[in-house]
Short mmCIF file of C-alpha atoms in Angstrom, two decimals:
data_model
loop_
_atom_site.label_atom_id
_atom_site.label_comp_id
_atom_site.label_asym_id
_atom_site.label_seq_id
_atom_site.Cartn_x
_atom_site.Cartn_y
_atom_site.Cartn_z
CA MET T 1 52.80 134.45 95.45
CA ASN T 2 51.80 136.69 92.03
CA ASP T 3 51.97 139.88 92.14
CA THR T 4 48.18 140.65 93.31
CA ILE T 5 48.61 138.68 96.14
CA LYS T 6 51.64 140.68 96.98
CA LEU T 7 50.09 143.39 96.63
CA LEU T 8 47.52 143.17 99.18
CA LYS T 9 49.85 141.37 101.61
CA SER T 10 51.35 144.90 101.26
CA HIS T 11 48.65 146.85 102.46
CA ARG T 12 49.58 149.11 105.29
CA SER T 13 47.56 152.68 106.35
CA ILE T 14 49.04 155.59 104.44
CA ARG T 15 48.65 159.15 106.89
CA LYS T 16 51.59 161.02 105.50
CA PHE T 17 51.11 162.22 101.60
CA GLU T 18 53.03 164.10 98.66
CA LYS T 19 52.06 167.29 97.57
CA HIS T 20 51.05 165.72 94.01
CA GLU T 21 47.59 165.57 92.38
CA ILE T 22 45.93 162.10 91.24
CA PRO T 23 45.35 162.60 87.73
CA GLN T 24 41.69 163.23 86.72
CA GLU T 25 41.22 160.28 84.39
CA LEU T 26 43.49 158.01 86.80
CA LEU T 27 40.91 158.46 89.95
CA ILE T 28 38.12 157.24 87.25
CA GLU T 29 39.62 154.25 86.60
CA LEU T 30 40.08 153.79 90.23
CA VAL T 31 36.12 154.20 90.95
CA ARG T 32 35.47 151.62 87.67
CA SER T 33 37.55 149.14 89.25
CA GLY T 34 35.45 149.67 92.27
CA GLN T 35 32.32 149.08 91.04
CA ALA T 36 33.59 145.87 89.49
CA ALA T 37 32.73 144.58 92.74
CA ALA T 38 30.54 141.92 93.39
CA THR T 39 26.72 143.45 94.08
CA SER T 40 24.14 142.06 95.39
CA SER T 41 21.63 141.46 92.92
CA HIS T 42 23.12 143.80 91.31
CA ILE T 43 21.91 147.12 93.11
CA GLN T 44 24.71 149.03 93.59
CA ALA T 45 23.52 150.24 96.54
CA TYR T 46 26.33 153.30 97.19
CA SER T 47 27.47 156.42 96.42
CA ILE T 48 30.92 158.41 96.43
CA ILE T 49 31.56 161.78 97.38
CA HIS T 50 34.68 163.26 96.09
CA VAL T 51 35.16 166.15 97.92
CA THR T 52 37.52 168.68 96.21
CA GLU T 53 36.17 172.03 97.88
CA LYS T 54 38.88 173.01 100.09
CA GLN T 55 37.24 174.64 102.68
CA LEU T 56 34.95 171.25 103.08
CA ARG T 57 38.15 169.10 103.29
CA SER T 58 39.30 171.47 106.33
CA GLN T 59 35.72 171.29 107.91
CA LEU T 60 35.85 167.08 107.29
CA VAL T 61 39.05 167.53 109.47
CA GLU T 62 37.49 168.41 112.18
CA LEU T 63 34.46 166.70 111.68
CA THR T 64 36.47 163.29 111.61
CA GLY T 65 38.40 164.17 115.15
CA GLY T 66 41.10 166.26 114.28
CA GLN T 67 42.38 163.65 111.95
CA LYS T 68 45.32 166.18 109.05
CA TYR T 69 45.65 163.58 106.06
CA VAL T 70 41.57 164.23 105.52
CA ALA T 71 43.19 167.37 104.10
CA SER T 72 46.34 166.47 102.92
CA SER T 73 45.65 163.37 100.78
CA SER T 74 45.46 164.51 97.50
CA ASP T 75 42.01 163.19 97.50
CA PHE T 76 39.11 162.40 99.64
CA LEU T 77 36.26 160.54 98.60
CA VAL T 78 33.40 159.73 101.36
CA PHE T 79 31.72 156.15 100.71
CA CYS T 80 27.98 156.38 100.95
CA ALA T 81 25.87 153.46 101.15
CA ASP T 82 22.90 154.49 99.18
CA MET T 83 19.72 152.69 99.37
CA LYS T 84 17.80 156.16 97.78
CA ARG T 85 19.05 155.06 94.11
CA PRO T 86 17.46 151.72 94.21
CA LEU T 87 14.68 152.73 95.80
CA GLU T 88 13.40 154.66 93.66
CA ALA T 89 14.22 152.78 90.94
CA ALA T 90 12.25 150.47 91.79
CA ARG T 91 9.20 152.64 92.45
CA GLY T 92 9.19 153.86 88.83
CA THR T 93 8.25 150.49 88.07
CA GLY T 94 4.89 151.13 89.56
CA GLU T 95 5.61 148.84 92.74
CA ASN T 96 4.91 150.19 96.22
CA VAL T 97 8.33 149.69 97.99
CA VAL T 98 9.69 148.90 100.99
CA SER T 99 11.98 150.54 102.76
CA GLY T 100 13.97 150.99 106.42
CA MET T 101 14.71 146.80 107.02
CA THR T 102 17.63 145.84 108.80
CA GLU T 103 18.41 143.56 105.56
CA GLN T 104 18.86 146.77 103.19
CA LEU T 105 20.83 148.34 105.35
CA LEU T 106 23.61 145.40 105.82
CA VAL T 107 23.39 144.96 101.89
CA ALA T 108 23.88 148.70 101.01
CA THR T 109 26.74 148.35 104.07
CA VAL T 110 28.58 145.69 102.57
CA ASP T 111 28.05 147.07 98.65
CA VAL T 112 29.81 150.20 99.53
CA SER T 113 32.75 148.24 101.67
CA LEU T 114 33.39 145.86 98.13
CA VAL T 115 33.64 148.48 96.21
CA ALA T 116 35.60 150.98 98.41
CA GLN T 117 37.99 147.65 98.89
CA ASN T 118 38.21 147.11 95.28
CA ILE T 119 39.48 151.25 94.84
CA ALA T 120 41.83 150.82 97.62
CA ILE T 121 43.31 147.78 95.76
CA ALA T 122 43.58 149.51 92.09
CA ALA T 123 45.06 152.40 94.24
CA GLU T 124 47.16 150.26 95.90
CA SER T 125 48.59 149.14 92.39
CA GLU T 126 49.03 152.49 90.88
CA GLY T 127 51.77 153.44 93.91
CA LEU T 128 49.13 155.10 95.69
CA GLY T 129 48.68 154.60 99.76
CA ILE T 130 44.82 154.83 101.28
CA CYS T 131 43.69 155.48 104.46
CA TYR T 132 39.94 154.32 105.51
CA ILE T 133 38.96 157.06 108.03
CA GLY T 134 35.75 155.86 110.13
CA GLY T 135 36.03 158.79 111.77
CA ILE T 136 33.01 160.41 109.67
CA ARG T 137 30.93 158.41 111.99
CA ASN T 138 31.89 160.86 114.67
CA ASN T 139 29.34 163.06 113.41
CA PRO T 140 27.61 161.64 110.56
CA GLN T 141 24.85 164.16 110.90
CA ALA T 142 26.97 167.19 110.07
CA VAL T 143 28.85 165.40 107.07
CA SER T 144 25.24 164.36 105.79
CA GLU T 145 24.68 168.45 105.95
CA LEU T 146 27.81 169.29 104.60
CA LEU T 147 27.80 166.75 101.53
CA LYS T 148 23.71 167.32 100.62
CA LEU T 149 23.39 163.20 101.89
CA PRO T 150 19.76 162.77 101.38
CA GLU T 151 17.59 160.36 102.83
CA HIS T 152 18.27 156.22 102.33
CA VAL T 153 21.79 157.19 102.18
CA TYR T 154 24.53 157.37 105.18
CA PRO T 155 28.07 158.03 105.07
CA VAL T 156 30.19 154.74 105.74
CA PHE T 157 33.47 155.59 106.10
CA GLY T 158 36.20 157.99 104.22
CA MET T 159 39.00 157.22 102.54
CA CYS T 160 42.56 159.47 101.56
CA ILE T 161 44.52 158.60 98.59
CA GLY T 162 47.61 160.06 97.65
CA TYR T 163 51.25 159.39 96.85
CA PRO T 164 52.95 157.92 99.80
CA ALA T 165 55.60 160.53 102.32
CA HIS T 166 56.21 157.73 104.28
CA ASP T 167 56.77 153.75 105.02
CA PRO T 168 55.15 152.70 107.68
CA ASP T 169 55.64 149.11 108.71
CA ILE T 170 53.00 146.62 108.15
CA LYS T 171 50.89 145.93 110.75
CA PRO T 172 50.56 142.20 112.09
CA ARG T 173 46.94 140.20 111.51
CA LEU T 174 45.50 137.88 114.31
CA PRO T 175 46.96 134.01 113.59
CA VAL T 176 45.06 132.33 110.02
CA GLU T 177 43.88 129.56 112.77
CA ALA T 178 42.23 132.07 114.71
CA VAL T 179 40.13 133.81 111.74
CA PHE T 180 39.56 130.52 110.00
CA LYS T 181 38.13 127.37 111.17
CA LYS T 182 36.36 124.24 109.88
CA ASN T 183 32.99 123.43 109.44
CA SER T 184 31.69 125.12 113.42
CA TYR T 185 32.80 128.28 115.18
CA SER T 186 35.78 127.04 117.84
CA ASP T 187 36.94 129.51 120.42
CA ASP T 188 40.13 131.16 119.49
CA ALA T 189 41.60 132.32 123.33
CA GLU T 190 45.28 130.91 122.56
CA HIS T 191 45.71 132.62 119.76
CA VAL T 192 44.63 135.98 120.71
CA ASN T 193 47.11 135.42 123.74
CA ALA T 194 49.81 134.45 121.29
CA PHE T 195 48.93 137.74 119.26
CA ASN T 196 48.86 139.75 122.23
CA LEU T 197 52.47 139.20 122.55
CA THR T 198 52.96 139.55 119.35
CA MET T 199 51.28 142.97 119.16
CA HIS T 200 53.40 144.06 122.71
CA ASN T 201 56.52 143.93 120.48
CA TYR T 202 54.77 144.91 117.52
CA TYR T 203 54.21 148.35 119.44
CA GLN T 204 57.37 148.64 120.96
CA THR T 205 59.44 148.02 117.71
CA ARG T 206 57.51 150.16 114.97
CA LYS T 207 59.20 152.39 113.11
CA GLU T 208 56.34 154.91 113.72
CA GLY T 209 54.72 155.97 117.16
CA ASN T 210 56.40 153.38 120.03
CA LYS T 211 54.22 152.39 122.96
CA THR T 212 53.62 150.03 125.48
CA SER T 213 50.41 147.98 124.69
CA ASP T 214 48.76 144.81 123.29
CA TRP T 215 46.14 143.69 120.77
CA SER T 216 43.64 143.40 124.02
CA GLN T 217 44.51 146.71 125.71
CA SER T 218 44.27 148.73 122.04
CA LEU T 219 40.92 147.34 121.74
CA ALA T 220 39.90 148.08 125.27
CA PRO T 221 38.82 151.75 124.71
CA LEU T 222 36.46 150.63 122.03
CA PHE T 223 34.51 148.83 124.45
CA ASN T 224 34.27 150.22 128.08
CA GLN T 225 32.09 152.72 126.47
CA LYS T 226 29.39 153.55 124.09
CA LEU T 227 31.42 154.98 121.15
CA ARG T 228 29.07 156.39 118.35
CA SER T 229 25.85 156.10 120.43
CA HIS T 230 24.46 158.67 118.22
CA MET T 231 24.66 156.04 115.61
CA GLN T 232 21.64 154.83 115.90
CA GLU T 233 19.17 157.83 115.79
CA PHE T 234 21.45 159.12 113.47
CA LEU T 235 20.22 155.35 110.98
CA ILE T 236 16.34 156.35 112.03
CA ASN T 237 16.31 159.39 111.23
CA LYS T 238 18.53 158.96 107.44
CA GLY T 239 15.45 156.20 106.80
CA PHE T 240 17.07 152.99 107.81
CA GLU T 241 14.97 152.46 110.25
CA MET T 242 16.20 148.70 110.84
CA LYS T 243 12.78 147.24 111.07
CA MET Z 1 45.83 149.61 83.10
CA ASN Z 2 47.50 147.56 84.72
CA ASP Z 3 47.33 144.00 85.27
CA THR Z 4 45.54 144.01 88.57
CA ILE Z 5 43.22 146.64 87.51
CA LYS Z 6 43.02 144.90 84.37
CA LEU Z 7 41.93 141.83 87.28
CA LEU Z 8 39.84 144.12 89.09
CA LYS Z 9 37.38 144.58 86.42
CA SER Z 10 37.16 141.11 84.42
CA HIS Z 11 35.08 140.31 87.70
CA ARG Z 12 31.82 138.31 87.37
CA SER Z 13 30.04 135.67 89.25
CA ILE Z 14 30.89 132.12 88.83
CA ARG Z 15 28.68 129.42 89.60
CA LYS Z 16 29.87 126.33 87.55
CA PHE Z 17 32.95 124.86 88.55
CA GLU Z 18 35.72 122.15 87.99
CA LYS Z 19 36.21 119.02 89.84
CA HIS Z 20 39.34 119.51 90.72
CA GLU Z 21 40.17 120.87 94.70
CA ILE Z 22 41.93 123.92 95.68
CA PRO Z 23 45.05 123.04 97.05
CA GLN Z 24 44.92 123.92 100.54
CA GLU Z 25 47.95 125.82 101.01
CA LEU Z 26 46.51 128.51 98.46
CA LEU Z 27 43.44 128.37 100.24
CA ILE Z 28 45.45 129.43 103.32
CA GLU Z 29 47.13 131.45 101.19
CA LEU Z 30 43.92 133.69 100.32
CA VAL Z 31 42.72 133.96 103.47
CA ARG Z 32 46.40 135.80 104.50
CA SER Z 33 45.19 138.09 102.02
CA GLY Z 34 42.35 138.83 103.21
CA GLN Z 35 43.26 139.33 106.77
CA ALA Z 36 45.74 142.06 105.04
CA ALA Z 37 42.73 144.13 104.24
CA ALA Z 38 42.80 147.64 106.35
CA THR Z 39 40.36 147.08 109.67
CA SER Z 40 39.01 149.44 111.88
CA SER Z 41 40.55 150.10 114.67
CA HIS Z 42 42.47 146.68 114.34
CA ILE Z 43 39.50 145.10 115.33
CA GLN Z 44 39.86 142.29 112.95
CA ALA Z 45 35.94 141.63 113.52
CA TYR Z 46 35.25 139.09 111.52
CA SER Z 47 35.49 134.68 111.82
CA ILE Z 48 35.62 132.74 108.25
CA ILE Z 49 34.09 129.03 108.17
CA HIS Z 50 35.23 126.75 105.98
CA VAL Z 51 32.49 124.13 105.09
CA THR Z 52 34.59 120.73 104.02
CA GLU Z 53 31.76 118.11 105.53
CA LYS Z 54 29.32 117.19 102.62
CA GLN Z 55 26.54 116.56 104.81
CA LEU Z 56 26.95 120.29 105.62
CA ARG Z 57 27.36 121.62 101.92
CA SER Z 58 23.97 120.02 101.38
CA GLN Z 59 22.17 121.08 104.46
CA LEU Z 60 23.59 124.95 102.85
CA VAL Z 61 22.44 124.45 99.54
CA GLU Z 62 18.74 124.51 101.32
CA LEU Z 63 18.88 127.32 103.53
CA THR Z 64 20.51 129.64 101.24
CA GLY Z 65 17.66 128.91 98.53
CA GLY Z 66 18.59 125.73 96.44
CA GLN Z 67 21.61 126.98 94.84
CA LYS Z 68 23.95 124.08 94.15
CA TYR Z 69 26.94 125.39 93.64
CA VAL Z 70 27.10 126.02 97.39
CA ALA Z 71 28.05 121.98 97.16
CA SER Z 72 29.11 122.21 93.51
CA SER Z 73 32.04 124.42 93.93
CA SER Z 74 35.47 123.36 95.47
CA ASP Z 75 35.36 124.82 98.37
CA PHE Z 76 33.10 127.21 100.28
CA LEU Z 77 33.38 129.68 103.33
CA VAL Z 78 30.73 131.50 105.61
CA PHE Z 79 31.97 134.98 106.81
CA CYS Z 80 31.24 136.10 109.80
CA ALA Z 81 30.82 139.07 111.59
CA ASP Z 82 32.53 138.47 114.97
CA MET Z 83 31.71 140.96 117.71
CA LYS Z 84 32.84 138.23 120.53
CA ARG Z 85 36.75 137.52 119.82
CA PRO Z 86 36.97 141.81 120.37
CA LEU Z 87 34.60 142.14 123.47
CA GLU Z 88 36.21 138.97 125.15
CA ALA Z 89 39.88 140.47 124.31
CA ALA Z 90 38.48 143.90 126.12
CA ARG Z 91 37.29 142.41 128.81
CA GLY Z 92 40.00 140.06 129.43
CA THR Z 93 41.98 143.62 130.40
CA GLY Z 94 39.33 144.02 132.64
CA GLU Z 95 36.71 146.28 131.73
CA ASN Z 96 33.09 146.49 131.76
CA VAL Z 97 32.28 146.31 127.91
CA VAL Z 98 29.62 147.07 125.85
CA SER Z 99 28.19 145.48 123.62
CA GLY Z 100 25.30 145.32 121.04
CA MET Z 101 25.63 149.61 119.55
CA THR Z 102 24.79 149.76 115.73
CA GLU Z 103 28.62 151.14 115.50
CA GLN Z 104 29.86 147.83 116.42
CA LEU Z 105 27.29 146.27 113.77
CA LEU Z 106 28.29 148.73 111.12
CA VAL Z 107 32.16 147.95 112.33
CA ALA Z 108 32.23 144.49 111.84
CA THR Z 109 30.06 144.43 108.76
CA VAL Z 110 32.38 146.29 107.34
CA ASP Z 111 35.35 144.33 108.69
CA VAL Z 112 34.34 140.88 107.10
CA SER Z 113 33.28 142.54 104.02
CA LEU Z 114 37.21 143.96 103.05
CA VAL Z 115 38.42 140.75 103.82
CA ALA Z 116 36.08 139.11 101.43
CA GLN Z 117 36.42 141.06 98.53
CA ASN Z 118 40.35 140.77 99.24
CA ILE Z 119 40.09 136.83 99.19
CA ALA Z 120 37.82 137.29 95.66
CA ILE Z 121 40.79 139.00 94.06
CA ALA Z 122 43.09 136.61 96.27
CA ALA Z 123 41.11 133.59 94.42
CA GLU Z 124 40.88 135.31 90.49
CA SER Z 125 44.41 136.63 90.77
CA GLU Z 126 44.95 132.67 90.51
CA GLY Z 127 42.54 131.53 88.27
CA LEU Z 128 39.66 130.79 90.27
CA GLY Z 129 36.41 131.93 90.65
CA ILE Z 130 33.91 132.96 93.06
CA CYS Z 131 30.16 133.96 93.75
CA TYR Z 132 29.39 136.14 96.90
CA ILE Z 133 25.88 133.70 98.67
CA GLY Z 134 23.90 136.44 100.17
CA GLY Z 135 21.39 133.48 100.34
CA ILE Z 136 22.98 132.94 103.59
CA ARG Z 137 20.93 135.42 105.89
CA ASN Z 138 17.45 133.54 104.57
CA ASN Z 139 18.00 131.35 107.28
CA PRO Z 140 20.75 132.89 109.69
CA GLN Z 141 19.61 131.63 112.60
CA ALA Z 142 19.64 127.50 110.93
CA VAL Z 143 22.93 128.43 109.62
CA SER Z 144 23.78 129.87 112.82
CA GLU Z 145 22.61 126.83 114.91
CA LEU Z 146 24.18 124.20 111.99
CA LEU Z 147 27.79 125.93 112.05
CA LYS Z 148 27.82 126.25 115.93
CA LEU Z 149 28.16 130.33 115.70
CA PRO Z 150 27.86 131.99 118.91
CA GLU Z 151 26.67 135.12 120.73
CA HIS Z 152 28.03 138.31 118.56
CA VAL Z 153 28.98 136.44 115.55
CA TYR Z 154 26.26 136.66 112.66
CA PRO Z 155 26.78 135.22 109.43
CA VAL Z 156 27.08 137.84 106.61
CA PHE Z 157 27.08 136.46 103.34
CA GLY Z 158 28.78 133.00 102.15
CA MET Z 159 31.34 132.01 99.29
CA CYS Z 160 31.54 129.64 96.71
CA ILE Z 161 35.51 129.22 95.56
CA GLY Z 162 36.74 127.10 92.60
CA TYR Z 163 37.87 126.70 89.04
CA PRO Z 164 35.88 128.10 86.52
CA ALA Z 165 33.96 125.95 84.55
CA HIS Z 166 31.75 128.39 82.70
CA ASP Z 167 32.93 132.22 81.12
CA PRO Z 168 29.55 134.00 81.64
CA ASP Z 169 29.80 137.61 80.53
CA ILE Z 170 30.52 140.66 82.73
CA LYS Z 171 27.62 142.70 83.88
CA PRO Z 172 27.29 145.99 82.82
CA ARG Z 173 27.58 148.39 85.86
CA LEU Z 174 25.80 152.23 86.36
CA PRO Z 175 27.52 154.38 84.66
CA VAL Z 176 30.76 156.03 86.77
CA GLU Z 177 28.90 159.35 86.86
CA ALA Z 178 26.04 157.99 88.49
CA VAL Z 179 27.95 156.91 91.60
CA PHE Z 180 30.75 159.36 91.69
CA LYS Z 181 29.45 162.83 92.67
CA LYS Z 182 31.82 166.14 93.25
CA ASN Z 183 31.41 167.67 96.80
CA SER Z 184 27.95 166.79 97.34
CA TYR Z 185 25.36 164.29 96.47
CA SER Z 186 23.09 165.25 93.12
CA ASP Z 187 20.64 163.50 91.37
CA ASP Z 188 21.36 160.82 89.27
CA ALA Z 189 18.15 159.99 87.52
CA GLU Z 190 18.79 160.59 84.19
CA HIS Z 191 21.80 157.61 84.02
CA VAL Z 192 19.73 155.45 86.08
CA ASN Z 193 17.32 155.74 82.91
CA ALA Z 194 20.48 154.99 80.65
CA PHE Z 195 21.36 152.28 82.66
CA ASN Z 196 18.16 150.54 82.35
CA LEU Z 197 18.95 150.78 78.15
CA THR Z 198 21.99 149.01 78.47
CA MET Z 199 20.87 146.61 81.50
CA HIS Z 200 17.73 146.09 78.86
CA ASN Z 201 20.23 145.22 75.71
CA TYR Z 202 22.24 143.14 77.89
CA TYR Z 203 19.52 141.21 78.76
CA GLN Z 204 18.39 140.51 75.62
CA THR Z 205 21.83 139.82 74.41
CA ARG Z 206 24.01 137.98 76.95
CA LYS Z 207 25.26 134.48 76.93
CA GLU Z 208 23.53 132.93 79.61
CA GLY Z 209 19.62 133.23 80.30
CA ASN Z 210 18.27 135.76 78.20
CA LYS Z 211 15.49 137.48 79.57
CA THR Z 212 12.89 140.82 78.85
CA SER Z 213 14.28 142.92 81.64
CA ASP Z 214 16.38 146.18 82.61
CA TRP Z 215 17.86 146.85 85.98
CA SER Z 216 14.71 149.05 87.41
CA GLN Z 217 12.26 146.00 86.83
CA SER Z 218 15.29 143.62 87.96
CA LEU Z 219 15.22 145.42 91.23
CA ALA Z 220 11.09 145.73 92.10
CA PRO Z 221 11.31 141.72 93.74
CA LEU Z 222 13.73 143.08 96.72
CA PHE Z 223 12.07 146.30 97.45
CA ASN Z 224 8.20 145.26 96.73
CA GLN Z 225 7.92 143.37 100.04
CA LYS Z 226 9.85 142.53 103.10
CA LEU Z 227 12.48 140.75 102.16
CA ARG Z 228 14.70 139.00 104.82
CA SER Z 229 12.33 140.16 107.93
CA HIS Z 230 13.80 137.94 109.95
CA MET Z 231 16.90 139.87 109.92
CA GLN Z 232 16.27 142.38 113.05
CA GLU Z 233 14.80 139.94 115.63
CA PHE Z 234 17.96 137.52 114.26
CA LEU Z 235 20.28 139.92 115.11
CA ILE Z 236 18.74 141.42 118.38
CA ASN Z 237 18.73 137.51 119.43
CA LYS Z 238 22.47 137.03 118.53
CA GLY Z 239 23.30 140.24 120.68
CA PHE Z 240 23.58 142.87 117.88
CA GLU Z 241 20.66 144.94 119.35
CA MET Z 242 21.63 147.87 117.04
CA LYS Z 243 21.00 150.06 120.78
#
């Protein structure tokens, strides 16, 4: 196992951070590492908002559901799928351009995800810790107003970055046999059952926040309600009509 | 710059591959590295189809628009957003579950992207080269039938992996100032203009496949037509109704 693979496999979300700050030049280096990720047809359909103002950080804590580390991490980034820039570039060549296609939503969402994951890895390679904040989609309209996100730009997730002040366990993952299938899709119920046991044990013995649960039980609240049911209307209003 | 950051910044797509194969245990190690990526609420909403049958690989060349390296790379992976597994796990707890939410489409698309990018980096750290294949969305219905992808599973992109048999230039990226914005969204037209010059020079002088173009011109064909206009209907039929 080489050092990079060792690093990848050591990931866990960090939610408590030391006070000291990330040097600006390192932050830029992380972003450049992110930009080096593959991008669909070179479209680079993303923008990253670096939120440094304390007032904005406090408001983002509220808007993401009270996650205090959104304010207490050294740096907070909001990753946006950005179709505005490529649309305008294409329009600048004199073409009539089409926006709002479902395909475009997917391309931009994938693009920004690849960038973010590179940034996460670059950060961790420098001894930093990160935590993705999907809660940025709790109130995407308010986040958009706060950060002045224009049409064809939507906030996909946030990311806390900073120097770790705790050392949480690495969370187990599904058995590789469940997710890695040969030549066609195959049923994985038996692996899920085994994984429920794994997670039951993990939740009972982990260092931080023990509870009685398993994988299936932890997922139930995501599906027994219309979670973030505002996303469709929000995206349509932002010019991602999913045509 | 540490070795991991150096590695991230050295990425370029590889489309010509040596004949020799990736050892199975290394491939498994790459997938495990992928699984270690962050996952929204631990949902792990992805499956990876490892396509090893020659006949399937040939058919995928056709379905992705004649990209020969889909067959000639050592290994080919199809990355699927998979909401079937978590939906069934949640249903197994006795809950009535909700599917087809736009939010769920986004979560699964981001999840599989983070996994894929970890696999890409793990592969490159072992001297392998990769190429994402967005062309898997050219004919997603036919790909789904070929690989027997059930409802609530959709193919997001493919990935060729193998030992590089060429050494293409690293493609420039937008200036960091264009994509990295402070506290609010800001206009980046001047950076796009500068980048058009960069890309004009790059296309004229790169090692492989010179042409006269720039960034804006290269994007125009993506927007002057309804590219992959089947995606909306395809996703709805697959149970991703974008409600």
